[in-house]
Amino acid sequence: MPSFPPVEEQLRQIRRGVVEIIPETELVQKLERSYRTGKPLVVKLGCDPSRPDLHLGHAVVLRKLRQFQDLGHQAVLIIGDFTAMIGDPTGRSKTRPALTLEETRTNGRTYFEQASRILDPERTIIRYNSEWLGKMTFRDVIELSARYTVARMLERDDFEKRYRAGEPIGIHEFLYPLAQAMDSVEIHADIELGGTDQRFNLLVGRDIQQAYGQEPQVCLLMPILEGTDGVEKMSKSLGNYIGITEPPEEMYGKVLSIPDHLIYRYFELATDIPTELLPAKKEFAERDPRNAKHELAWTIVRMYHGEEAANRARAHFERTIIRKEAPEDLEPFQPTPDEGSRIALVNLIVQAGLAASKSEARRLVRQNAVSIDGERISDEHLVIDLARQAPFVLRVGKRRFARIVWDEAQQSA
RNA sequence: GGGCAGGUACCGAAGCGGUCAAACGGGGCAGACUGUAAAUCUGCUGGCGCAAUGCCUUCGGAGGUUCGAAUCCUCCCCUGCCCA
């Protein structure tokens, strides 16, 4: 039987970083009842297994779920494998490719593995929603749909905008919020977590739970973390994300590339530093953004990779970016020469994966972006004799390096 | 079922028989600057290529007209709106 901290203390922690609690009075009631009866609250978080690469944006809400675990409540992670199988078309673009059941299972496992860097896996219940959604008959679906109206669906910002803009909305898109609501019904969720973009979906959950005779869940909305560009929300498809499994060096560099005005926000939402220290960080970020950003990067890397890795990442950054030297642990790359031991520079660049095509490589040379052992190359027709010149470090742009080696024996073998 | 308007490169959007690998904007990449950033300026942004008025692939799909098509014709697919 878990023993909970006092309700006031729980509330204090739950409120940190939260944008909105709908409605807060019900949260208090639920907490009080749980405290009285010793029964943990069921806290739900739904996730989309079509993209199992978690980043700091996902981490915001996962950290909140972890916080509930630490307070003694029951975390339930819903893997939306059923919806992924159909292909969720949320957002403007085309329907996502539908996944097979195996793919969603594999993705689900990957998701959980990654989420375990934040959650306590021992105390997390995982449920796949195909388990109950897959069993529903057409009749069940019609009954479910009858509980909601088109007008209410169109309240959703995304639907309304698209409808007005004359963009297509598939009927099945109306079914997604309902499906998600059924997840809440299935597990009798007391609280559902989500980003502010999930507000509508979580609220539908409340209505549907009531329609099925249950007490409605409390919706707890977390802010959407901006990506490294500082404008759009962090997302993989926008390429502005920092993945939680990325190597320390990469993570460090990416954190450093965020605009200054986000430094404090990242401290608040993406780190585990105690709430009491936040005001000091805010002052730090305003007074000395450069060093505050370094501390932020270090803190985040430490959370996911440990202190030693964080120190290494900092040293790496100073070496490669500030002093513009090649990283020390570059994998050697043995190119396939064009003829004998000779290779055209543009071919070498493509082979080493530093450019996508020869034309691009050529362009980069013209733009003074290519150097060998620190020396700028301006001749796009340059041919390199590997036997004479290797090993050397090939560099393209600021961040792309390759250590080119030549081994006669290995070549003939 | 009928009518109308559309489907162009990563995205938005011009082009409507040759001078189109396709204007312009966004995004991306590179260079200068810098704190790695932001802002700013400059260049590049289908592939191949000895940067040639060169070759190949591309403008929803398949055919056709033409010396020549993103541009004209036919059929098909897709989207939105209006009517039924």
mmCIF file of N, CA and C in Angstrom, chain A residues 119-162:
data_model
loop_
_atom_site.group_PDB
_atom_site.id
_atom_site.type_symbol
_atom_site.label_atom_id
_atom_site.label_comp_id
_atom_site.label_asym_id
_atom_site.label_seq_id
_atom_site.Cartn_x
_atom_site.Cartn_y
_atom_site.Cartn_z
ATOM 1 N N LEU A 119 10.969 7.368 -17.509
ATOM 2 C CA LEU A 119 10.013 6.731 -16.604
ATOM 3 C C LEU A 119 10.686 5.659 -15.749
ATOM 4 N N ASP A 120 9.980 5.243 -14.732
ATOM 5 C CA ASP A 120 10.403 4.064 -13.970
ATOM 6 C C ASP A 120 9.695 2.863 -14.600
ATOM 7 N N PRO A 121 10.420 2.072 -15.371
ATOM 8 C CA PRO A 121 9.763 1.011 -16.137
ATOM 9 C C PRO A 121 9.075 -0.023 -15.250
ATOM 10 N N GLU A 122 9.596 -0.210 -14.041
ATOM 11 C CA GLU A 122 9.011 -1.191 -13.121
ATOM 12 C C GLU A 122 7.594 -0.808 -12.716
ATOM 13 N N ARG A 123 7.341 0.481 -12.735
ATOM 14 C CA ARG A 123 6.038 0.946 -12.243
ATOM 15 C C ARG A 123 5.189 1.525 -13.372
ATOM 16 N N THR A 124 5.439 1.069 -14.588
ATOM 17 C CA THR A 124 4.667 1.562 -15.723
ATOM 18 C C THR A 124 3.864 0.422 -16.327
ATOM 19 N N ILE A 125 2.570 0.649 -16.497
ATOM 20 C CA ILE A 125 1.740 -0.337 -17.183
ATOM 21 C C ILE A 125 1.663 0.067 -18.644
ATOM 22 N N ILE A 126 1.885 -0.882 -19.517
ATOM 23 C CA ILE A 126 1.824 -0.599 -20.945
ATOM 24 C C ILE A 126 0.630 -1.305 -21.539
ATOM 25 N N ARG A 127 -0.166 -0.542 -22.270
ATOM 26 C CA ARG A 127 -1.320 -1.164 -22.930
ATOM 27 C C ARG A 127 -1.328 -0.765 -24.402
ATOM 28 N N TYR A 128 -1.638 -1.723 -25.250
ATOM 29 C CA TYR A 128 -1.755 -1.442 -26.685
ATOM 30 C C TYR A 128 -3.234 -1.270 -26.994
ATOM 31 N N ASN A 129 -3.592 -0.177 -27.654
ATOM 32 C CA ASN A 129 -5.029 0.084 -27.786
ATOM 33 C C ASN A 129 -5.718 -0.776 -28.849
ATOM 34 N N SER A 130 -4.940 -1.518 -29.637
ATOM 35 C CA SER A 130 -5.581 -2.457 -30.569
ATOM 36 C C SER A 130 -6.323 -3.532 -29.774
ATOM 37 N N GLU A 131 -5.874 -3.737 -28.552
ATOM 38 C CA GLU A 131 -6.466 -4.744 -27.686
ATOM 39 C C GLU A 131 -7.979 -4.551 -27.532
ATOM 40 N N TRP A 132 -8.412 -3.319 -27.367
ATOM 41 C CA TRP A 132 -9.859 -3.089 -27.242
ATOM 42 C C TRP A 132 -10.467 -2.449 -28.489
ATOM 43 N N LEU A 133 -9.724 -1.535 -29.143
ATOM 44 C CA LEU A 133 -10.295 -0.888 -30.327
ATOM 45 C C LEU A 133 -10.473 -1.905 -31.452
ATOM 46 N N GLY A 134 -9.558 -2.851 -31.542
ATOM 47 C CA GLY A 134 -9.628 -3.849 -32.605
ATOM 48 C C GLY A 134 -10.826 -4.763 -32.474
ATOM 49 N N LYS A 135 -11.376 -4.833 -31.263
ATOM 50 C CA LYS A 135 -12.510 -5.739 -31.042
ATOM 51 C C LYS A 135 -13.851 -5.081 -31.305
ATOM 52 N N MET A 136 -13.838 -3.761 -31.440
ATOM 53 C CA MET A 136 -15.120 -3.081 -31.605
ATOM 54 C C MET A 136 -15.743 -3.417 -32.960
ATOM 55 N N THR A 137 -17.037 -3.642 -32.944
ATOM 56 C CA THR A 137 -17.737 -3.921 -34.194
ATOM 57 C C THR A 137 -18.213 -2.607 -34.798
ATOM 58 N N PHE A 138 -18.703 -2.681 -36.030
ATOM 59 C CA PHE A 138 -19.204 -1.470 -36.668
ATOM 60 C C PHE A 138 -20.346 -0.883 -35.855
ATOM 61 N N ARG A 139 -21.129 -1.755 -35.279
ATOM 62 C CA ARG A 139 -22.220 -1.314 -34.435
ATOM 63 C C ARG A 139 -21.700 -0.529 -33.233
ATOM 64 N N ASP A 140 -20.619 -1.061 -32.611
ATOM 65 C CA ASP A 140 -20.017 -0.362 -31.472
ATOM 66 C C ASP A 140 -19.544 1.037 -31.872
ATOM 67 N N VAL A 141 -18.952 1.093 -33.067
ATOM 68 C CA VAL A 141 -18.399 2.370 -33.532
ATOM 69 C C VAL A 141 -19.514 3.370 -33.757
ATOM 70 N N ILE A 142 -20.635 2.895 -34.338
ATOM 71 C CA ILE A 142 -21.767 3.793 -34.567
ATOM 72 C C ILE A 142 -22.325 4.289 -33.234
ATOM 73 N N GLU A 143 -22.419 3.388 -32.288
ATOM 74 C CA GLU A 143 -22.918 3.814 -30.972
ATOM 75 C C GLU A 143 -22.010 4.860 -30.351
ATOM 76 N N LEU A 144 -20.710 4.629 -30.495
ATOM 77 C CA LEU A 144 -19.750 5.591 -29.972
ATOM 78 C C LEU A 144 -19.899 6.936 -30.675
ATOM 79 N N SER A 145 -19.985 6.905 -32.022
ATOM 80 C CA SER A 145 -20.079 8.152 -32.793
ATOM 81 C C SER A 145 -21.325 8.938 -32.434
ATOM 82 N N ALA A 146 -22.392 8.214 -32.073
ATOM 83 C CA ALA A 146 -23.657 8.867 -31.750
ATOM 84 C C ALA A 146 -23.551 9.719 -30.494
ATOM 85 N N ARG A 147 -22.484 9.522 -29.736
ATOM 86 C CA ARG A 147 -22.323 10.289 -28.495
ATOM 87 C C ARG A 147 -21.709 11.656 -28.733
ATOM 88 N N TYR A 148 -21.351 11.936 -29.971
ATOM 89 C CA TYR A 148 -20.694 13.209 -30.248
ATOM 90 C C TYR A 148 -21.289 13.813 -31.506
ATOM 91 N N THR A 149 -21.148 15.120 -31.688
ATOM 92 C CA THR A 149 -21.753 15.745 -32.856
ATOM 93 C C THR A 149 -20.711 16.390 -33.758
ATOM 94 N N VAL A 150 -21.122 16.595 -34.995
ATOM 95 C CA VAL A 150 -20.225 17.209 -35.976
ATOM 96 C C VAL A 150 -19.839 18.616 -35.536
ATOM 97 N N ALA A 151 -20.825 19.354 -35.043
ATOM 98 C CA ALA A 151 -20.545 20.725 -34.629
ATOM 99 C C ALA A 151 -19.473 20.760 -33.548
ATOM 100 N N ARG A 152 -19.556 19.797 -32.633
ATOM 101 C CA ARG A 152 -18.560 19.774 -31.563
ATOM 102 C C ARG A 152 -17.193 19.383 -32.097
ATOM 103 N N MET A 153 -17.188 18.489 -33.069
ATOM 104 C CA MET A 153 -15.913 18.109 -33.684
ATOM 105 C C MET A 153 -15.271 19.316 -34.355
ATOM 106 N N LEU A 154 -16.126 20.100 -34.992
ATOM 107 C CA LEU A 154 -15.600 21.254 -35.719
ATOM 108 C C LEU A 154 -15.111 22.354 -34.781
ATOM 109 N N GLU A 155 -15.355 22.154 -33.491
ATOM 110 C CA GLU A 155 -14.793 23.114 -32.535
ATOM 111 C C GLU A 155 -13.279 23.010 -32.525
ATOM 112 N N ARG A 156 -12.809 21.833 -32.881
ATOM 113 C CA ARG A 156 -11.354 21.673 -32.852
ATOM 114 C C ARG A 156 -10.722 22.615 -33.860
ATOM 115 N N ASP A 157 -9.773 23.362 -33.350
ATOM 116 C CA ASP A 157 -9.100 24.397 -34.114
ATOM 117 C C ASP A 157 -8.632 23.896 -35.478
ATOM 118 N N ASP A 158 -7.966 22.760 -35.437
ATOM 119 C CA ASP A 158 -7.385 22.184 -36.645
ATOM 120 C C ASP A 158 -8.451 21.867 -37.695
ATOM 121 N N PHE A 159 -9.553 21.258 -37.242
ATOM 122 C CA PHE A 159 -10.638 20.924 -38.163
ATOM 123 C C PHE A 159 -11.275 22.187 -38.721
ATOM 124 N N GLU A 160 -11.532 23.114 -37.836
ATOM 125 C CA GLU A 160 -12.223 24.327 -38.233
ATOM 126 C C GLU A 160 -11.420 25.092 -39.282
ATOM 127 N N LYS A 161 -10.127 25.204 -39.030
ATOM 128 C CA LYS A 161 -9.255 25.912 -39.970
ATOM 129 C C LYS A 161 -9.265 25.239 -41.326
ATOM 130 N N ARG A 162 -9.118 23.918 -41.291
ATOM 131 C CA ARG A 162 -9.048 23.217 -42.564
ATOM 132 C C ARG A 162 -10.375 23.298 -43.299
#
